[in-house]
């Protein structure tokens, strides 16, 4: 599929369930520097040169929002928006006024559902009290801040630059601006990271007073600067046993502080702190991805946008949707993807989500202590959910069930 293809016609997404949540993901492709571990669709000013600018991106994103609403309206599936998530890249680089302006566009084109969750990722170094106040007054309800680590040595390996204590200050500024829901991102398993490095990071996270923590094992992606350094022998690769130990350290410390896991890598102090937008992904929901390289899923139709901001903006300016490719998922595709994502949730999955053969293999995982049986008293009925031991091997548990 090429640029200019209208997914409302070419993919013809079937009418979606109007009772199911609908989200908008807005991708901001700009970063001030490129982190050594990052393989996201992001660009620094030097990489883009004069090809495009944040102004071009903002204009194009506004056009895509309007076209998306029109496509879904014509196919009879125009929903209210339950969640908005602004990611990147570094959304805070474009400024609060731009983010609020695009949220207003979404509200005007689709309409925000009552109680909609609206999140933006932010780099602590490009935020301020005024930034958070403008966002809160403009309708944002949730902030996600990238901390990664408090260790200067670890941050240097990741090519991250934080003023000491700045992530915690940013949390306090967001709370003072009226945000009840604030997340801190943590990365563990960086080559050379020590147990006490992570311990100090977790203490700082707990002391910051957030209600949500996303803790991710570092994945060394091919083609990144970090992968090249490891390949040259400049840094050691982290072994699986160490990653398992680090995850247990994260889980134990956060549990003592009153957090509980609701997805393998995500912890919250209560259900009100769950990221509803991400739950939509994990439960196989529908969303429209706006921006360069953003992916969308509507009722079994999936497509993705042109990746380069200049090509993306040119397609939007021409009045086209900037689609670069797409596919219609089969029932088997949707079945496999649901098990791969939803079984990572603490709530697990009901028996009806599995075939008879898969249920038999899941029972084997129960016998191995990696899954537990959900009872009839569970709101979702009988089914399976990960045990504490199963969380360490979640990907393997899924593979063994699906074979």
Short mmCIF file of N, CA and C in Angstrom, two decimals, residues 54-223:
data_model
loop_
_atom_site.label_atom_id
_atom_site.label_comp_id
_atom_site.label_asym_id
_atom_site.label_seq_id
_atom_site.Cartn_x
_atom_site.Cartn_y
_atom_site.Cartn_z
N UNK A 54 8.78 21.03 13.43
CA UNK A 54 7.63 20.81 14.30
C UNK A 54 6.36 21.51 13.81
N UNK A 55 6.51 22.65 13.16
CA UNK A 55 5.34 23.35 12.62
C UNK A 55 4.69 22.51 11.51
N UNK A 56 5.53 21.93 10.63
CA UNK A 56 5.01 21.06 9.57
C UNK A 56 4.29 19.85 10.17
N UNK A 57 4.91 19.26 11.18
CA UNK A 57 4.31 18.09 11.85
C UNK A 57 2.97 18.46 12.48
N UNK A 58 2.92 19.57 13.17
CA UNK A 58 1.68 19.98 13.83
C UNK A 58 0.55 20.17 12.81
N UNK A 59 0.87 20.84 11.71
CA UNK A 59 -0.15 21.06 10.67
C UNK A 59 -0.62 19.73 10.09
N UNK A 60 0.33 18.84 9.81
CA UNK A 60 -0.03 17.56 9.22
C UNK A 60 -0.85 16.70 10.19
N UNK A 61 -0.46 16.69 11.45
CA UNK A 61 -1.21 15.91 12.44
C UNK A 61 -2.65 16.41 12.55
N UNK A 62 -2.83 17.72 12.52
CA UNK A 62 -4.18 18.28 12.57
C UNK A 62 -5.01 17.82 11.37
N UNK A 63 -4.37 17.77 10.20
CA UNK A 63 -5.07 17.30 9.00
C UNK A 63 -5.45 15.83 9.15
N UNK A 64 -4.50 15.02 9.65
CA UNK A 64 -4.81 13.59 9.78
C UNK A 64 -5.94 13.36 10.78
N UNK A 65 -5.98 14.11 11.87
CA UNK A 65 -7.06 13.97 12.85
C UNK A 65 -8.42 14.21 12.19
N UNK A 66 -8.50 15.26 11.39
CA UNK A 66 -9.77 15.56 10.71
C UNK A 66 -10.14 14.46 9.72
N UNK A 67 -9.16 13.99 8.96
CA UNK A 67 -9.43 12.94 7.97
C UNK A 67 -9.82 11.63 8.65
N UNK A 68 -9.17 11.32 9.78
CA UNK A 68 -9.50 10.09 10.51
C UNK A 68 -10.95 10.10 10.96
N UNK A 69 -11.38 11.20 11.53
CA UNK A 69 -12.77 11.31 11.98
C UNK A 69 -13.73 11.15 10.80
N UNK A 70 -13.35 11.72 9.65
CA UNK A 70 -14.20 11.63 8.47
C UNK A 70 -14.29 10.20 7.96
N UNK A 71 -13.14 9.49 7.92
CA UNK A 71 -13.13 8.10 7.45
C UNK A 71 -14.03 7.23 8.32
N UNK A 72 -13.89 7.36 9.62
CA UNK A 72 -14.67 6.52 10.52
C UNK A 72 -16.16 6.89 10.48
N UNK A 73 -16.44 8.17 10.30
CA UNK A 73 -17.84 8.58 10.19
C UNK A 73 -18.48 7.98 8.95
N UNK A 74 -17.74 7.98 7.82
CA UNK A 74 -18.29 7.44 6.58
C UNK A 74 -18.48 5.93 6.63
N UNK A 75 -17.66 5.25 7.48
CA UNK A 75 -17.82 3.80 7.60
C UNK A 75 -18.78 3.43 8.73
N UNK A 76 -19.39 4.45 9.33
CA UNK A 76 -20.37 4.21 10.38
C UNK A 76 -19.78 3.82 11.71
N UNK A 77 -18.49 4.13 11.92
CA UNK A 77 -17.83 3.72 13.17
C UNK A 77 -17.20 4.90 13.89
N UNK A 78 -17.76 6.09 13.76
CA UNK A 78 -17.18 7.27 14.41
C UNK A 78 -17.44 7.21 15.91
N UNK A 79 -16.41 7.00 16.71
CA UNK A 79 -16.61 6.85 18.16
C UNK A 79 -16.22 8.12 18.91
N UNK A 80 -16.71 8.23 20.13
CA UNK A 80 -16.12 9.17 21.06
C UNK A 80 -14.76 8.61 21.50
N UNK A 81 -13.86 9.50 21.86
CA UNK A 81 -12.50 9.07 22.23
C UNK A 81 -12.41 8.91 23.74
N UNK A 82 -12.09 7.69 24.16
CA UNK A 82 -11.98 7.38 25.59
C UNK A 82 -10.60 7.67 26.15
N UNK A 83 -9.57 7.50 25.32
CA UNK A 83 -8.20 7.75 25.77
C UNK A 83 -7.40 8.40 24.66
N UNK A 84 -6.49 9.28 25.07
CA UNK A 84 -5.52 9.89 24.17
C UNK A 84 -4.15 9.69 24.79
N UNK A 85 -3.19 9.26 23.99
CA UNK A 85 -1.83 9.08 24.50
C UNK A 85 -0.87 9.74 23.52
N UNK A 86 -0.11 10.71 24.01
CA UNK A 86 0.88 11.41 23.20
C UNK A 86 2.24 10.83 23.55
N UNK A 87 2.90 10.21 22.55
CA UNK A 87 4.18 9.57 22.80
C UNK A 87 5.22 10.02 21.79
N UNK A 88 6.41 9.46 21.92
CA UNK A 88 7.47 9.89 21.02
C UNK A 88 8.65 8.96 21.07
N UNK A 89 9.81 9.57 20.74
CA UNK A 89 10.09 10.98 20.75
C UNK A 89 9.93 11.64 22.11
N UNK A 90 9.96 12.94 22.07
CA UNK A 90 9.87 13.77 23.26
C UNK A 90 8.76 14.79 23.07
N UNK A 91 7.52 14.43 23.42
CA UNK A 91 6.41 15.36 23.20
C UNK A 91 6.59 16.71 23.87
N UNK A 92 7.25 16.75 25.02
CA UNK A 92 7.41 18.02 25.71
C UNK A 92 8.22 19.02 24.92
N UNK A 93 9.01 18.57 23.92
CA UNK A 93 9.81 19.50 23.12
C UNK A 93 8.94 20.44 22.30
N UNK A 94 7.75 20.02 21.89
CA UNK A 94 6.92 20.88 21.04
C UNK A 94 6.13 21.88 21.86
N UNK A 95 6.12 21.73 23.18
CA UNK A 95 5.48 22.72 24.04
C UNK A 95 4.03 22.38 24.37
N UNK A 96 3.60 22.86 25.53
CA UNK A 96 2.25 22.55 26.02
C UNK A 96 1.17 23.15 25.14
N UNK A 97 1.38 24.34 24.61
CA UNK A 97 0.34 24.97 23.79
C UNK A 97 0.03 24.14 22.54
N UNK A 98 1.06 23.59 21.92
CA UNK A 98 0.87 22.76 20.73
C UNK A 98 0.10 21.49 21.10
N UNK A 99 0.48 20.85 22.21
CA UNK A 99 -0.19 19.62 22.63
C UNK A 99 -1.65 19.87 22.97
N UNK A 100 -1.92 20.96 23.66
CA UNK A 100 -3.31 21.30 23.99
C UNK A 100 -4.09 21.61 22.72
N UNK A 101 -3.46 22.32 21.78
CA UNK A 101 -4.13 22.64 20.53
C UNK A 101 -4.54 21.40 19.76
N UNK A 102 -3.67 20.38 19.73
CA UNK A 102 -4.01 19.13 19.03
C UNK A 102 -5.06 18.34 19.79
N UNK A 103 -5.04 18.41 21.12
CA UNK A 103 -6.12 17.78 21.89
C UNK A 103 -7.45 18.44 21.57
N UNK A 104 -7.46 19.74 21.45
CA UNK A 104 -8.69 20.45 21.06
C UNK A 104 -9.17 19.98 19.68
N UNK A 105 -8.22 19.73 18.76
CA UNK A 105 -8.58 19.23 17.44
C UNK A 105 -9.26 17.86 17.55
N UNK A 106 -8.71 17.00 18.39
CA UNK A 106 -9.30 15.67 18.59
C UNK A 106 -10.71 15.79 19.17
N UNK A 107 -10.85 16.66 20.15
CA UNK A 107 -12.17 16.86 20.76
C UNK A 107 -13.17 17.40 19.74
N UNK A 108 -12.72 18.34 18.90
CA UNK A 108 -13.61 18.92 17.90
C UNK A 108 -14.01 17.91 16.84
N UNK A 109 -13.04 17.07 16.40
CA UNK A 109 -13.29 16.12 15.32
C UNK A 109 -14.07 14.89 15.77
N UNK A 110 -13.70 14.36 16.92
CA UNK A 110 -14.31 13.12 17.41
C UNK A 110 -15.27 13.34 18.58
N UNK A 111 -14.84 14.22 19.49
CA UNK A 111 -15.50 14.36 20.78
C UNK A 111 -14.83 13.47 21.80
N UNK A 112 -14.44 14.05 22.93
CA UNK A 112 -13.88 13.27 24.02
C UNK A 112 -15.00 12.72 24.88
N UNK A 113 -14.91 11.43 25.22
CA UNK A 113 -15.91 10.82 26.07
C UNK A 113 -15.81 11.41 27.48
N UNK A 114 -16.90 11.44 28.24
CA UNK A 114 -16.83 11.90 29.63
C UNK A 114 -15.79 11.09 30.40
N UNK A 115 -14.94 11.78 31.14
CA UNK A 115 -13.91 11.11 31.92
C UNK A 115 -12.77 10.56 31.10
N UNK A 116 -12.56 11.08 29.89
CA UNK A 116 -11.49 10.58 29.03
C UNK A 116 -10.14 10.72 29.72
N UNK A 117 -9.29 9.72 29.53
CA UNK A 117 -7.91 9.76 30.02
C UNK A 117 -7.04 10.36 28.93
N UNK A 118 -6.24 11.38 29.28
CA UNK A 118 -5.39 12.06 28.30
C UNK A 118 -3.98 12.12 28.88
N UNK A 119 -3.06 11.39 28.27
CA UNK A 119 -1.69 11.25 28.77
C UNK A 119 -0.70 11.85 27.79
N UNK A 120 0.36 12.45 28.31
CA UNK A 120 1.51 12.75 27.46
C UNK A 120 2.78 12.29 28.14
N UNK A 121 3.67 11.72 27.34
CA UNK A 121 5.03 11.46 27.80
C UNK A 121 5.78 12.79 27.83
N UNK A 122 6.76 12.89 28.70
CA UNK A 122 7.55 14.12 28.81
C UNK A 122 8.95 13.78 29.29
N UNK A 123 9.92 14.54 28.82
CA UNK A 123 11.27 14.46 29.36
C UNK A 123 11.38 15.50 30.47
N UNK A 124 11.78 15.09 31.67
CA UNK A 124 11.85 16.05 32.78
C UNK A 124 12.63 17.31 32.45
N UNK A 125 13.64 17.20 31.58
CA UNK A 125 14.49 18.35 31.29
C UNK A 125 13.79 19.39 30.40
N UNK A 126 12.71 19.01 29.73
CA UNK A 126 12.01 19.97 28.86
C UNK A 126 10.62 20.29 29.40
N UNK A 127 10.49 20.22 30.71
CA UNK A 127 9.23 20.59 31.36
C UNK A 127 9.47 21.70 32.37
N UNK A 128 8.37 22.27 32.85
CA UNK A 128 8.43 23.37 33.82
C UNK A 128 7.08 23.44 34.52
N UNK A 129 6.97 24.18 35.62
CA UNK A 129 5.66 24.35 36.25
C UNK A 129 4.62 24.91 35.28
N UNK A 130 5.03 25.85 34.44
CA UNK A 130 4.09 26.43 33.47
C UNK A 130 3.63 25.39 32.45
N UNK A 131 4.54 24.52 32.04
CA UNK A 131 4.22 23.46 31.09
C UNK A 131 3.10 22.58 31.66
N UNK A 132 3.27 22.14 32.89
CA UNK A 132 2.27 21.25 33.50
C UNK A 132 0.95 21.98 33.74
N UNK A 133 1.01 23.22 34.15
CA UNK A 133 -0.23 23.97 34.39
C UNK A 133 -1.02 24.14 33.10
N UNK A 134 -0.33 24.47 32.01
CA UNK A 134 -1.01 24.63 30.72
C UNK A 134 -1.66 23.32 30.29
N UNK A 135 -0.94 22.21 30.46
CA UNK A 135 -1.51 20.91 30.09
C UNK A 135 -2.74 20.58 30.92
N UNK A 136 -2.64 20.78 32.22
CA UNK A 136 -3.76 20.41 33.10
C UNK A 136 -4.98 21.26 32.78
N UNK A 137 -4.78 22.55 32.62
CA UNK A 137 -5.90 23.43 32.30
C UNK A 137 -6.46 23.14 30.91
N UNK A 138 -5.63 22.55 30.02
CA UNK A 138 -6.06 22.24 28.66
C UNK A 138 -6.72 20.89 28.50
N UNK A 139 -6.85 20.12 29.59
CA UNK A 139 -7.58 18.87 29.53
C UNK A 139 -6.77 17.60 29.68
N UNK A 140 -5.45 17.70 29.84
CA UNK A 140 -4.65 16.50 30.08
C UNK A 140 -4.87 16.02 31.51
N UNK A 141 -4.89 14.69 31.68
CA UNK A 141 -5.19 14.12 32.99
C UNK A 141 -4.05 13.29 33.56
N UNK A 142 -3.03 13.00 32.75
CA UNK A 142 -2.01 12.05 33.18
C UNK A 142 -0.67 12.43 32.55
N UNK A 143 0.40 12.29 33.33
CA UNK A 143 1.76 12.61 32.88
C UNK A 143 2.63 11.37 33.03
N UNK A 144 3.45 11.09 32.01
CA UNK A 144 4.41 10.00 32.09
C UNK A 144 5.80 10.57 31.85
N UNK A 145 6.65 10.46 32.84
CA UNK A 145 7.99 11.06 32.81
C UNK A 145 9.06 9.98 32.69
N UNK A 146 10.06 10.23 31.85
CA UNK A 146 11.16 9.30 31.69
C UNK A 146 12.26 9.56 32.71
N UNK A 147 12.40 8.67 33.68
CA UNK A 147 13.49 8.76 34.65
C UNK A 147 14.62 7.82 34.25
N UNK A 148 14.30 6.58 33.96
CA UNK A 148 15.20 5.49 33.57
C UNK A 148 16.10 5.06 34.72
N UNK A 149 16.87 5.98 35.30
CA UNK A 149 17.76 5.64 36.41
C UNK A 149 18.21 6.92 37.10
N UNK A 150 18.60 6.78 38.36
CA UNK A 150 19.21 7.92 39.05
C UNK A 150 20.74 7.83 39.02
N UNK A 151 21.27 6.74 38.50
CA UNK A 151 22.72 6.56 38.44
C UNK A 151 23.31 7.32 37.26
N UNK A 152 24.22 8.24 37.55
CA UNK A 152 24.86 9.01 36.48
C UNK A 152 25.59 8.09 35.51
N UNK A 153 26.18 7.02 36.04
CA UNK A 153 26.93 6.09 35.19
C UNK A 153 25.99 5.34 34.25
N UNK A 154 24.86 4.89 34.78
CA UNK A 154 23.89 4.17 33.94
C UNK A 154 23.31 5.10 32.88
N UNK A 155 22.97 6.31 33.29
CA UNK A 155 22.41 7.28 32.34
C UNK A 155 23.40 7.60 31.23
N UNK A 156 24.68 7.65 31.57
CA UNK A 156 25.69 7.92 30.55
C UNK A 156 25.76 6.79 29.54
N UNK A 157 25.66 5.55 30.00
CA UNK A 157 25.67 4.40 29.09
C UNK A 157 24.46 4.45 28.16
N UNK A 158 23.30 4.90 28.71
CA UNK A 158 22.08 4.99 27.92
C UNK A 158 22.03 6.26 27.06
N UNK A 159 23.02 7.13 27.20
CA UNK A 159 23.03 8.42 26.51
C UNK A 159 21.86 9.30 26.94
N UNK A 160 21.48 9.17 28.21
CA UNK A 160 20.44 10.02 28.78
C UNK A 160 21.11 11.10 29.62
N UNK A 161 20.53 12.28 29.62
CA UNK A 161 21.10 13.38 30.41
C UNK A 161 20.02 13.96 31.31
N UNK A 162 20.18 13.78 32.62
CA UNK A 162 19.26 14.38 33.59
C UNK A 162 20.07 15.18 34.60
N UNK A 163 19.58 16.35 34.95
CA UNK A 163 20.12 17.04 36.11
C UNK A 163 19.73 16.22 37.33
N UNK A 164 20.66 15.97 38.27
CA UNK A 164 20.32 15.16 39.44
C UNK A 164 19.05 15.68 40.14
N UNK A 165 18.10 14.78 40.36
CA UNK A 165 16.87 15.12 41.05
C UNK A 165 15.80 15.75 40.18
N UNK A 166 16.11 16.03 38.91
CA UNK A 166 15.12 16.71 38.07
C UNK A 166 13.85 15.88 37.84
N UNK A 167 13.91 14.56 37.61
CA UNK A 167 12.66 13.81 37.45
C UNK A 167 11.74 13.94 38.66
N UNK A 168 12.32 13.89 39.87
CA UNK A 168 11.49 14.03 41.07
C UNK A 168 10.90 15.43 41.17
N UNK A 169 11.68 16.44 40.79
CA UNK A 169 11.15 17.81 40.79
C UNK A 169 9.99 17.94 39.80
N UNK A 170 10.14 17.31 38.64
CA UNK A 170 9.08 17.37 37.63
C UNK A 170 7.80 16.71 38.14
N UNK A 171 7.95 15.59 38.86
CA UNK A 171 6.77 14.95 39.46
C UNK A 171 6.07 15.93 40.41
N UNK A 172 6.84 16.59 41.27
CA UNK A 172 6.25 17.53 42.23
C UNK A 172 5.56 18.68 41.50
N UNK A 173 6.15 19.16 40.42
CA UNK A 173 5.53 20.25 39.65
C UNK A 173 4.21 19.79 39.01
N UNK A 174 4.20 18.56 38.50
CA UNK A 174 2.97 18.05 37.90
C UNK A 174 1.87 17.90 38.94
N UNK A 175 2.23 17.41 40.11
CA UNK A 175 1.23 17.25 41.18
C UNK A 175 0.69 18.60 41.62
N UNK A 176 1.59 19.59 41.75
CA UNK A 176 1.13 20.93 42.14
C UNK A 176 0.22 21.54 41.08
N UNK A 177 0.41 21.15 39.82
CA UNK A 177 -0.44 21.66 38.74
C UNK A 177 -1.81 20.99 38.71
N UNK A 178 -1.98 19.96 39.55
CA UNK A 178 -3.29 19.32 39.65
C UNK A 178 -3.37 17.93 39.07
N UNK A 179 -2.23 17.34 38.66
CA UNK A 179 -2.26 15.98 38.11
C UNK A 179 -2.30 14.96 39.25
N UNK A 180 -3.33 14.12 39.24
CA UNK A 180 -3.44 13.06 40.23
C UNK A 180 -2.70 11.80 39.79
N UNK A 181 -2.49 11.68 38.48
CA UNK A 181 -1.90 10.45 37.95
C UNK A 181 -0.59 10.78 37.23
N UNK A 182 0.51 10.30 37.81
CA UNK A 182 1.84 10.54 37.26
C UNK A 182 2.61 9.22 37.24
N UNK A 183 3.23 8.93 36.11
CA UNK A 183 4.03 7.73 35.95
C UNK A 183 5.51 8.10 35.82
N UNK A 184 6.36 7.23 36.33
CA UNK A 184 7.80 7.31 36.07
C UNK A 184 8.23 6.04 35.35
N UNK A 185 8.98 6.22 34.26
CA UNK A 185 9.56 5.09 33.53
C UNK A 185 10.92 4.75 34.12
N UNK A 186 11.17 3.46 34.31
CA UNK A 186 12.46 2.96 34.80
C UNK A 186 12.95 1.89 33.83
N UNK A 187 14.24 1.89 33.55
CA UNK A 187 14.86 0.83 32.76
C UNK A 187 15.85 0.10 33.65
N UNK A 188 15.76 -1.23 33.67
CA UNK A 188 16.73 -2.02 34.43
C UNK A 188 17.45 -2.97 33.47
N UNK A 189 18.63 -3.42 33.89
CA UNK A 189 19.40 -4.34 33.06
C UNK A 189 20.37 -3.68 32.13
N UNK A 190 20.66 -2.41 32.33
CA UNK A 190 21.68 -1.73 31.52
C UNK A 190 23.04 -2.40 31.75
N UNK A 191 23.83 -2.63 30.71
CA UNK A 191 25.15 -3.24 30.89
C UNK A 191 25.96 -2.51 31.96
N UNK A 192 26.44 -3.26 32.93
CA UNK A 192 27.23 -2.67 34.01
C UNK A 192 26.41 -2.14 35.17
N UNK A 193 25.08 -2.16 35.07
CA UNK A 193 24.25 -1.70 36.19
C UNK A 193 24.45 -2.61 37.40
N UNK A 194 24.60 -2.02 38.57
CA UNK A 194 24.74 -2.78 39.80
C UNK A 194 23.41 -2.84 40.54
N UNK A 195 23.30 -3.81 41.44
CA UNK A 195 22.07 -3.96 42.23
C UNK A 195 21.78 -2.69 43.02
N UNK A 196 22.82 -2.06 43.56
CA UNK A 196 22.57 -0.85 44.36
C UNK A 196 22.20 0.35 43.48
N UNK A 197 22.61 0.35 42.20
CA UNK A 197 22.15 1.40 41.28
C UNK A 197 20.63 1.35 41.17
N UNK A 198 20.11 0.15 40.94
CA UNK A 198 18.67 0.00 40.81
C UNK A 198 17.96 0.26 42.13
N UNK A 199 18.57 -0.14 43.23
CA UNK A 199 17.95 0.09 44.54
C UNK A 199 17.76 1.58 44.79
N UNK A 200 18.78 2.38 44.48
CA UNK A 200 18.66 3.82 44.69
C UNK A 200 17.62 4.43 43.76
N UNK A 201 17.56 3.92 42.54
CA UNK A 201 16.54 4.42 41.60
C UNK A 201 15.14 4.12 42.13
N UNK A 202 14.91 2.91 42.60
CA UNK A 202 13.59 2.54 43.10
C UNK A 202 13.22 3.33 44.35
N UNK A 203 14.19 3.59 45.21
CA UNK A 203 13.92 4.42 46.39
C UNK A 203 13.48 5.82 45.96
N UNK A 204 14.15 6.36 44.95
CA UNK A 204 13.79 7.69 44.47
C UNK A 204 12.40 7.70 43.84
N UNK A 205 12.06 6.64 43.12
CA UNK A 205 10.73 6.53 42.51
C UNK A 205 9.67 6.52 43.59
N UNK A 206 9.86 5.70 44.60
CA UNK A 206 8.88 5.60 45.69
C UNK A 206 8.75 6.93 46.42
N UNK A 207 9.89 7.55 46.71
CA UNK A 207 9.87 8.83 47.44
C UNK A 207 9.22 9.95 46.63
N UNK A 208 9.22 9.81 45.30
CA UNK A 208 8.64 10.87 44.46
C UNK A 208 7.13 10.97 44.61
N UNK A 209 6.48 9.87 45.02
CA UNK A 209 5.05 9.92 45.29
C UNK A 209 4.17 9.72 44.07
N UNK A 210 4.68 9.05 43.03
CA UNK A 210 3.85 8.76 41.85
C UNK A 210 2.89 7.62 42.17
N UNK A 211 1.85 7.48 41.32
CA UNK A 211 0.91 6.38 41.52
C UNK A 211 1.07 5.28 40.47
N UNK A 212 2.08 5.41 39.60
CA UNK A 212 2.28 4.42 38.55
C UNK A 212 3.76 4.35 38.20
N UNK A 213 4.26 3.15 37.95
CA UNK A 213 5.65 2.94 37.53
C UNK A 213 5.65 1.94 36.38
N UNK A 214 6.34 2.28 35.30
CA UNK A 214 6.60 1.34 34.22
C UNK A 214 8.07 0.96 34.30
N UNK A 215 8.34 -0.32 34.50
CA UNK A 215 9.72 -0.80 34.67
C UNK A 215 10.03 -1.80 33.57
N UNK A 216 10.93 -1.42 32.68
CA UNK A 216 11.22 -2.22 31.50
C UNK A 216 12.64 -2.74 31.52
N UNK A 217 12.78 -4.01 31.16
CA UNK A 217 14.10 -4.57 30.93
C UNK A 217 14.69 -3.97 29.66
N UNK A 218 15.94 -3.56 29.73
CA UNK A 218 16.58 -3.00 28.55
C UNK A 218 16.68 -4.06 27.46
N UNK A 219 16.19 -3.73 26.28
CA UNK A 219 16.32 -4.59 25.11
C UNK A 219 17.34 -3.95 24.17
N UNK A 220 18.38 -4.68 23.86
CA UNK A 220 19.42 -4.16 22.98
C UNK A 220 19.00 -4.46 21.55
N UNK A 221 18.57 -3.42 20.84
CA UNK A 221 18.05 -3.57 19.49
C UNK A 221 19.18 -3.47 18.46
N UNK A 222 19.13 -4.35 17.46
CA UNK A 222 20.11 -4.28 16.37
C UNK A 222 20.06 -2.90 15.72
N UNK A 223 21.22 -2.40 15.35
CA UNK A 223 21.29 -1.13 14.65
C UNK A 223 21.44 0.08 15.54
#
